[in-house]
Tab-separated table of C-alpha atoms in Angstrom:
chain	number	residue	atom	x	y	z
M	62	UNK	CA	0.002	-0.090	0.137
M	63	UNK	CA	1.422	3.460	-0.987
M	64	UNK	CA	1.685	6.401	1.761
M	65	UNK	CA	-0.895	8.345	-0.026
M	66	UNK	CA	-3.305	5.682	0.535
M	67	UNK	CA	-2.377	4.845	3.833
M	68	UNK	CA	-2.995	8.606	4.843
M	69	UNK	CA	-6.460	8.403	3.133
M	70	UNK	CA	-7.461	5.383	5.162
M	71	UNK	CA	-6.753	7.599	8.166
M	72	UNK	CA	-8.496	10.205	6.956
M	73	UNK	CA	-5.777	12.585	5.503
M	74	UNK	CA	-5.099	13.355	2.091
M	75	UNK	CA	-1.100	14.354	0.802
M	76	UNK	CA	-1.293	17.264	-1.233
M	77	UNK	CA	2.414	17.537	-1.349
M	78	UNK	CA	5.602	16.777	0.374
M	79	UNK	CA	4.900	19.537	3.081
M	80	UNK	CA	1.189	20.064	3.160
M	81	UNK	CA	-1.438	17.735	4.632
M	82	UNK	CA	-5.043	18.764	3.999
M	83	UNK	CA	-7.901	18.533	6.778
M	84	UNK	CA	-9.200	14.841	7.535
M	85	UNK	CA	-11.789	13.911	4.693
M	86	UNK	CA	-14.649	12.208	6.586
M	87	UNK	CA	-16.080	9.092	4.291
M	88	UNK	CA	-19.331	7.252	4.725
M	89	UNK	CA	-20.172	4.158	2.351
M	90	UNK	CA	-22.213	1.317	2.422
M	91	UNK	CA	-24.051	-0.735	3.114
M	92	UNK	CA	-22.624	-3.750	1.630
M	93	UNK	CA	-24.601	-6.776	2.518
M	94	UNK	CA	-23.175	-9.942	2.150
M	95	UNK	CA	-23.944	-13.666	3.374
M	96	UNK	CA	-21.144	-16.089	3.493
M	97	UNK	CA	-22.027	-19.407	3.019
M	98	UNK	CA	-24.069	-20.908	6.034
M	99	UNK	CA	-23.330	-17.695	7.955
M	100	UNK	CA	-25.699	-15.118	8.959
M	101	UNK	CA	-26.076	-12.096	6.466
M	102	UNK	CA	-23.770	-9.088	7.816
M	103	UNK	CA	-24.039	-5.403	6.464
M	104	UNK	CA	-20.579	-3.614	6.300
M	105	UNK	CA	-20.236	0.124	6.626
M	106	UNK	CA	-17.593	2.617	6.430
M	107	UNK	CA	-18.161	5.168	9.118
M	108	UNK	CA	-15.892	8.184	9.111
M	109	UNK	CA	-13.311	6.039	7.575
M	110	UNK	CA	-13.752	3.095	10.121
M	111	UNK	CA	-15.525	-0.073	9.390
M	112	UNK	CA	-18.345	-1.137	11.425
M	113	UNK	CA	-20.970	-4.025	10.899
M	114	UNK	CA	-24.446	-4.622	11.745
M	115	UNK	CA	-26.386	-8.030	11.598
M	116	UNK	CA	-29.131	-8.019	9.353
M	117	UNK	CA	-32.492	-9.263	11.423
M	118	UNK	CA	-35.642	-10.161	9.745
M	119	UNK	CA	-34.281	-8.710	6.356
M	120	UNK	CA	-34.163	-5.441	7.932
M	121	UNK	CA	-30.592	-3.429	7.156
M	122	UNK	CA	-29.929	-0.918	9.660
M	123	UNK	CA	-27.067	1.386	10.026
M	124	UNK	CA	-24.909	1.873	12.816
M	125	UNK	CA	-25.063	4.999	15.217
M	126	UNK	CA	-22.905	8.132	13.882
M	127	UNK	CA	-22.594	6.919	10.498
M	128	UNK	CA	-24.295	9.558	8.195
M	129	UNK	CA	-27.324	9.082	6.492
M	130	UNK	CA	-26.417	6.007	4.517
M	131	UNK	CA	-29.558	4.106	3.552
M	132	UNK	CA	-31.506	1.599	5.672
M	133	UNK	CA	-33.128	-0.702	3.664
M	134	UNK	CA	-35.750	-3.642	3.877
M	135	UNK	CA	-34.096	-6.751	1.782
M	136	UNK	CA	-36.409	-8.687	-0.750
M	137	UNK	CA	-36.051	-11.941	-2.128
M	138	UNK	CA	-38.801	-11.128	-4.611
M	139	UNK	CA	-36.437	-8.525	-6.270
M	140	UNK	CA	-33.860	-11.254	-6.897
M	141	UNK	CA	-36.434	-13.465	-9.046
M	142	UNK	CA	-35.775	-13.497	-12.831
M	143	UNK	CA	-38.325	-11.500	-14.647
M	144	UNK	CA	-39.991	-11.364	-17.972
M	145	UNK	CA	-38.236	-9.682	-20.848
M	146	UNK	CA	-41.472	-8.910	-22.668
M	147	UNK	CA	-44.428	-6.852	-21.714
M	148	UNK	CA	-47.404	-5.314	-23.305
M	149	UNK	CA	-50.136	-3.048	-22.816
M	150	UNK	CA	-48.022	-0.775	-20.675
M	151	UNK	CA	-49.462	2.788	-20.615
M	152	UNK	CA	-46.494	4.768	-19.799
M	153	UNK	CA	-42.610	4.174	-19.645
M	154	UNK	CA	-39.636	6.692	-18.740
M	155	UNK	CA	-36.128	5.796	-20.034
M	156	UNK	CA	-32.885	7.048	-19.122
M	157	UNK	CA	-29.132	5.485	-18.942
M	158	UNK	CA	-25.487	5.697	-18.159
M	159	UNK	CA	-25.780	7.327	-14.710
M	160	UNK	CA	-22.215	6.266	-13.750
M	161	UNK	CA	-22.424	7.114	-10.011
M	162	UNK	CA	-24.105	10.911	-10.523
M	163	UNK	CA	-26.606	10.163	-7.671
M	164	UNK	CA	-27.132	13.665	-7.111
M	165	UNK	CA	-28.131	14.421	-10.705
M	166	UNK	CA	-30.188	11.200	-10.845
M	167	UNK	CA	-32.415	12.300	-7.807
M	168	UNK	CA	-32.860	15.868	-8.854
M	169	UNK	CA	-33.865	14.691	-12.410
M	170	UNK	CA	-36.527	12.155	-11.366
M	171	UNK	CA	-37.773	14.660	-8.795
M	172	UNK	CA	-38.072	17.419	-11.306
M	173	UNK	CA	-39.882	14.989	-13.921
M	174	UNK	CA	-42.256	13.753	-11.099
M	175	UNK	CA	-41.060	10.002	-11.534
M	176	UNK	CA	-40.063	10.132	-7.791
M	177	UNK	CA	-41.746	12.522	-4.882
M	178	UNK	CA	-39.944	15.042	-2.939
M	179	UNK	CA	-38.821	12.292	-0.381
M	180	UNK	CA	-37.266	10.134	-3.477
M	181	UNK	CA	-40.221	7.762	-3.501
M	182	UNK	CA	-41.903	6.055	-6.537
M	183	UNK	CA	-44.384	8.463	-7.779
M	184	UNK	CA	-44.700	6.910	-11.260
M	185	UNK	CA	-47.755	4.823	-10.427
M	186	UNK	CA	-48.346	1.778	-12.899
M	187	UNK	CA	-45.570	2.907	-15.385
M	188	UNK	CA	-42.339	1.222	-16.181
M	189	UNK	CA	-38.994	2.541	-15.680
M	190	UNK	CA	-36.147	1.629	-17.815
M	191	UNK	CA	-32.375	2.005	-16.907
M	192	UNK	CA	-30.396	1.011	-19.864
M	193	UNK	CA	-27.294	-0.001	-18.045
M	194	UNK	CA	-24.095	1.635	-16.809
M	195	UNK	CA	-24.604	2.576	-12.994
M	196	UNK	CA	-21.207	1.456	-12.319
M	197	UNK	CA	-18.094	3.166	-12.805
M	198	UNK	CA	-16.321	6.643	-13.211
M	199	UNK	CA	-18.623	8.451	-10.588
M	200	UNK	CA	-18.119	8.622	-6.611
M	201	UNK	CA	-21.665	7.718	-5.820
M	202	UNK	CA	-22.261	4.170	-7.334
M	203	UNK	CA	-23.226	2.694	-4.538
M	204	UNK	CA	-25.950	5.194	-3.491
M	205	UNK	CA	-27.606	4.774	-6.629
M	206	UNK	CA	-27.426	0.889	-6.456
M	207	UNK	CA	-29.595	1.103	-3.276
M	208	UNK	CA	-31.784	3.865	-4.364
M	209	UNK	CA	-32.913	1.710	-7.345
M	210	UNK	CA	-33.196	-1.469	-5.331
M	211	UNK	CA	-35.729	0.325	-3.163
M	212	UNK	CA	-37.351	2.124	-6.168
M	213	UNK	CA	-37.640	-1.573	-7.634
M	214	UNK	CA	-39.556	-2.475	-4.586
M	215	UNK	CA	-41.632	0.640	-4.609
M	216	UNK	CA	-42.782	0.461	-8.235
M	217	UNK	CA	-43.798	-3.472	-7.790
M	218	UNK	CA	-45.970	-2.361	-4.624
M	219	UNK	CA	-47.675	0.215	-6.923
M	220	UNK	CA	-48.257	-1.898	-10.148
M	221	UNK	CA	-45.387	-0.393	-11.794
M	222	UNK	CA	-41.727	-1.919	-12.649
M	223	UNK	CA	-38.300	-0.945	-12.542
M	224	UNK	CA	-35.986	-2.258	-15.341
M	225	UNK	CA	-32.482	-1.977	-14.670
M	226	UNK	CA	-30.730	-3.316	-17.715
M	227	UNK	CA	-27.277	-4.743	-17.692
M	228	UNK	CA	-24.707	-2.271	-19.381
M	229	UNK	CA	-21.094	-2.743	-20.759
M	230	UNK	CA	-19.777	-1.208	-17.165
M	231	UNK	CA	-21.816	-3.812	-15.177
M	232	UNK	CA	-20.315	-6.443	-17.131
M	233	UNK	CA	-16.804	-5.295	-16.976
M	234	UNK	CA	-16.966	-4.684	-13.245
M	235	UNK	CA	-18.660	-8.012	-12.268
M	236	UNK	CA	-15.898	-9.697	-14.199
M	237	UNK	CA	-13.274	-7.894	-12.465
M	238	UNK	CA	-12.307	-5.308	-14.961
M	239	UNK	CA	-11.956	-2.454	-12.534
M	240	UNK	CA	-10.274	0.031	-14.628
M	241	UNK	CA	-12.863	2.714	-14.381
M	242	UNK	CA	-13.829	2.483	-10.763
M	243	UNK	CA	-13.796	5.760	-8.933
M	244	UNK	CA	-10.890	5.839	-6.169
M	245	UNK	CA	-13.179	6.426	-3.660
M	246	UNK	CA	-14.345	2.650	-3.303
M	247	UNK	CA	-10.517	1.818	-2.439
M	248	UNK	CA	-11.379	2.706	1.275
M	249	UNK	CA	-14.222	0.095	1.245
M	250	UNK	CA	-12.421	-2.504	-0.343
M	251	UNK	CA	-9.446	-2.435	1.865
M	252	UNK	CA	-11.524	-2.171	5.062
M	253	UNK	CA	-13.824	-4.842	3.967
M	254	UNK	CA	-10.646	-7.023	2.679
M	255	UNK	CA	-12.703	-7.693	-0.730
M	256	UNK	CA	-11.820	-6.889	-4.348
M	257	UNK	CA	-14.364	-4.057	-5.410
M	258	UNK	CA	-15.967	-6.643	-7.813
M	259	UNK	CA	-16.243	-9.096	-4.831
M	260	UNK	CA	-18.339	-6.334	-2.964
M	261	UNK	CA	-21.124	-7.071	-5.579
M	262	UNK	CA	-20.267	-11.007	-5.678
M	263	UNK	CA	-22.833	-13.778	-5.739
M	264	UNK	CA	-22.840	-13.856	-2.107
M	265	UNK	CA	-23.995	-10.297	-1.772
M	266	UNK	CA	-27.615	-8.658	-1.951
M	267	UNK	CA	-26.789	-6.100	-4.736
M	268	UNK	CA	-24.717	-8.702	-6.564
M	269	UNK	CA	-27.777	-11.326	-6.526
M	270	UNK	CA	-30.142	-8.764	-7.536
M	271	UNK	CA	-28.057	-7.733	-10.434
M	272	UNK	CA	-27.572	-11.269	-11.614
M	273	UNK	CA	-31.130	-11.660	-11.962
M	274	UNK	CA	-31.638	-8.704	-14.237
M	275	UNK	CA	-32.051	-8.658	-18.197
M	276	UNK	CA	-30.201	-7.116	-20.739
M	277	UNK	CA	-32.540	-6.763	-23.211
M	278	UNK	CA	-36.308	-6.046	-23.125
M	279	UNK	CA	-39.405	-5.334	-25.019
M	280	UNK	CA	-42.177	-3.080	-23.837
M	281	UNK	CA	-45.227	-2.597	-26.190
M	282	UNK	CA	-43.544	-1.991	-29.686
M	283	UNK	CA	-40.140	-0.997	-28.213
M	284	UNK	CA	-36.912	-2.776	-27.813
M	285	UNK	CA	-34.636	-1.553	-24.733
M	286	UNK	CA	-30.890	-2.264	-24.546
M	287	UNK	CA	-27.704	-0.655	-23.610
M	288	UNK	CA	-25.737	-0.341	-26.914
M	289	UNK	CA	-28.005	-1.558	-29.868
M	290	UNK	CA	-28.824	-4.702	-31.882
M	291	UNK	CA	-26.824	-5.135	-35.058
M	292	UNK	CA	-27.480	-7.244	-38.089
M	293	UNK	CA	-25.148	-10.042	-36.926
M	294	UNK	CA	-27.968	-10.643	-34.291
M	295	UNK	CA	-30.296	-11.425	-37.193
M	296	UNK	CA	-27.830	-13.907	-38.963
M	297	UNK	CA	-27.376	-15.606	-35.527
M	298	UNK	CA	-31.440	-15.925	-35.174
M	299	UNK	CA	-30.923	-15.266	-31.663
M	300	UNK	CA	-34.048	-14.705	-29.110
M	301	UNK	CA	-34.258	-12.245	-26.240
M	302	UNK	CA	-34.694	-15.299	-23.873
M	303	UNK	CA	-31.680	-16.982	-25.044
M	304	UNK	CA	-29.456	-13.812	-25.027
M	305	UNK	CA	-30.894	-13.042	-21.444
M	306	UNK	CA	-30.137	-16.380	-20.165
M	307	UNK	CA	-26.572	-16.635	-21.641
M	308	UNK	CA	-25.862	-12.909	-19.979
M	309	UNK	CA	-27.123	-13.907	-16.521
M	310	UNK	CA	-25.346	-17.468	-16.892
M	311	UNK	CA	-21.845	-16.048	-17.814
M	312	UNK	CA	-21.691	-13.026	-15.160
M	313	UNK	CA	-18.349	-13.398	-13.857
M	314	UNK	CA	-16.961	-15.580	-16.506
M	315	UNK	CA	-13.347	-15.223	-17.496
M	316	UNK	CA	-12.781	-12.892	-20.177
M	317	UNK	CA	-10.538	-15.306	-21.947
M	318	UNK	CA	-13.423	-17.868	-21.862
M	319	UNK	CA	-15.723	-15.339	-23.514
M	320	UNK	CA	-13.526	-14.488	-26.112
M	321	UNK	CA	-12.925	-18.287	-26.972
M	322	UNK	CA	-16.534	-18.727	-27.445
M	323	UNK	CA	-18.144	-17.483	-30.794
M	324	UNK	CA	-21.328	-16.635	-29.548
M	325	UNK	CA	-20.380	-15.404	-26.126
M	326	UNK	CA	-17.610	-13.125	-27.892
M	327	UNK	CA	-20.297	-11.777	-29.673
M	328	UNK	CA	-22.574	-10.959	-26.853
M	329	UNK	CA	-20.258	-9.608	-24.620
M	330	UNK	CA	-18.007	-7.721	-26.774
M	331	UNK	CA	-17.719	-6.012	-30.321
M	332	UNK	CA	-21.033	-5.879	-32.012
M	333	UNK	CA	-23.179	-7.371	-28.941
M	334	UNK	CA	-26.168	-5.502	-27.596
M	335	UNK	CA	-23.932	-3.773	-24.727
M	336	UNK	CA	-21.222	-2.343	-26.787
M	337	UNK	CA	-22.681	-1.879	-30.203
M	338	UNK	CA	-22.518	1.948	-31.582
M	339	UNK	CA	-23.361	1.278	-35.179
M	340	UNK	CA	-26.522	3.570	-35.467
M	341	UNK	CA	-24.489	6.577	-34.904
M	342	UNK	CA	-22.182	5.814	-37.847
M	343	UNK	CA	-22.777	7.417	-41.162
M	344	UNK	CA	-22.419	3.993	-42.975
M	345	UNK	CA	-25.590	2.489	-41.173
M	346	UNK	CA	-28.996	2.867	-43.036
M	347	UNK	CA	-32.572	3.377	-42.204
M	348	UNK	CA	-33.117	0.070	-44.668
M	349	UNK	CA	-30.781	-1.802	-42.076
M	350	UNK	CA	-32.684	-0.620	-39.294
M	351	UNK	CA	-35.871	-1.561	-40.609
M	352	UNK	CA	-34.822	-5.075	-40.946
M	353	UNK	CA	-33.833	-5.154	-37.487
M	354	UNK	CA	-37.277	-3.545	-36.506
M	355	UNK	CA	-39.206	-6.147	-38.488
M	356	UNK	CA	-37.387	-9.057	-36.850
M	357	UNK	CA	-38.471	-8.044	-33.535
M	358	UNK	CA	-41.811	-6.632	-34.611
M	359	UNK	CA	-41.300	-3.201	-32.996
M	360	UNK	CA	-41.527	0.151	-34.252
M	361	UNK	CA	-38.249	1.711	-32.543
M	362	UNK	CA	-35.310	0.894	-30.507
M	363	UNK	CA	-33.998	2.619	-27.324
M	364	UNK	CA	-30.276	2.711	-26.392
M	365	UNK	CA	-27.977	4.247	-23.946
M	366	UNK	CA	-24.055	3.997	-24.225
M	367	UNK	CA	-23.295	6.445	-26.896
M	368	UNK	CA	-23.289	9.980	-24.997
M	369	UNK	CA	-25.381	12.876	-26.386
M	370	UNK	CA	-26.089	16.326	-25.066
M	371	UNK	CA	-29.763	15.231	-24.914
M	372	UNK	CA	-32.401	12.490	-25.668
M	373	UNK	CA	-31.844	12.401	-29.356
M	374	UNK	CA	-34.109	10.591	-31.999
M	375	UNK	CA	-32.738	9.163	-35.033
M	376	UNK	CA	-34.085	7.689	-38.357
M	377	UNK	CA	-37.439	9.393	-37.838
M	378	UNK	CA	-37.352	8.548	-34.152
M	379	UNK	CA	-37.049	4.779	-34.789
M	380	UNK	CA	-34.015	4.911	-32.726
M	381	UNK	CA	-33.845	6.889	-29.599
M	382	UNK	CA	-30.537	7.762	-27.793
M	383	UNK	CA	-31.003	8.079	-24.025
M	384	UNK	CA	-27.578	8.665	-22.984
M	385	UNK	CA	-27.855	12.563	-22.048
M	386	UNK	CA	-24.379	12.674	-20.455
M	387	UNK	CA	-25.844	12.192	-16.961
M	388	UNK	CA	-22.011	10.827	-16.169
M	389	UNK	CA	-20.808	14.478	-16.462
M	390	UNK	CA	-22.427	15.482	-13.159
M	391	UNK	CA	-24.199	18.348	-14.329
M	392	UNK	CA	-27.670	17.572	-15.779
M	393	UNK	CA	-29.220	14.991	-17.724
M	394	UNK	CA	-32.844	14.194	-19.539
M	395	UNK	CA	-35.237	11.248	-19.827
M	396	UNK	CA	-37.415	10.019	-22.385
M	397	UNK	CA	-41.367	9.435	-21.725
M	398	UNK	CA	-43.297	7.271	-24.019
M	399	UNK	CA	-47.286	7.508	-23.337
M	400	UNK	CA	-50.043	6.868	-25.907
M	401	UNK	CA	-47.053	6.670	-28.549
M	402	UNK	CA	-46.167	10.151	-27.825
M	403	UNK	CA	-42.534	10.752	-27.518
M	404	UNK	CA	-41.185	13.481	-24.852
M	405	UNK	CA	-37.939	14.818	-23.769
M	406	UNK	CA	-38.031	15.285	-19.643
M	407	UNK	CA	-35.502	18.023	-19.342
M	408	UNK	CA	-33.276	18.493	-16.241
M	409	UNK	CA	-35.221	21.769	-14.875
M	410	UNK	CA	-38.613	19.878	-15.070
M	411	UNK	CA	-39.771	21.177	-18.514
M	412	UNK	CA	-40.981	18.901	-21.189
M	413	UNK	CA	-40.688	19.046	-25.026
M	414	UNK	CA	-41.858	16.844	-27.747
M	415	UNK	CA	-39.395	14.723	-29.156
């Protein structure tokens, strides 16, 4: 461990060989872990010190003097695999690529009345689609994950649904590729004595929840995923069910193994649905897009992954890009679909027809 990191764990940051900054107070958690045949424990970073609490009757309660970290009620129902196709849904909201920007996410959802002033679900029987990339880059990833976990519960209780789709950065982290993890999380990983990816391992609450999620879903006549569907999908004659099953089955599979299998290499890399950027290439044509839409019997595709300044419609709104650069930590937008009307939900709460 280097000297700078040792000092950071003590609440000190080395600015120069001669200057030491004021102590930095760090709160993080919970990380809820159930070791095999043992009691479930919640791990917390409280003022740069590790604390633990037992999880009793599914309730996760934070220790005293540990800031305002989330206290949550766990739910086994949230970890059940849900369908990947839905019909007769009256309203949908979609957004993407939050990348740990919790404050921006909360402000956007409040201003657009998706959640109320207390941060609770306010979208009724509507469906919310987060098309991947909660992980990496930003400093509030864990806060976003627990917020989405609780929103998942609240939406179901109201007759709605939250769909958290797996993006390439979820796949990267859960497969041990930690290149883009914010340095803030070095503290939790060190104190808990687990690599960052194992904080979301198969023996953790959030890890099990994530491993139950789909990567591609169809709601009414719209297909949602992180990157996009390429024509290669059609030549491989894949179905949503098969692809989603393979994604779940191979979370954590070594990259070398994935690369060695032709189908898995396609799904997890290159032109696969979590990495594809073809819709934004000048070489991609509307004729090619129409063939893809017809294959799935949908009118449009909603994607994240490729950053824009706003929610953007392409090819007469047959492709809608919802990565509105929330990851920059300044603002963002979302897409609202109701009665076939397409609307941009702006950060200030206003709305514009797409």
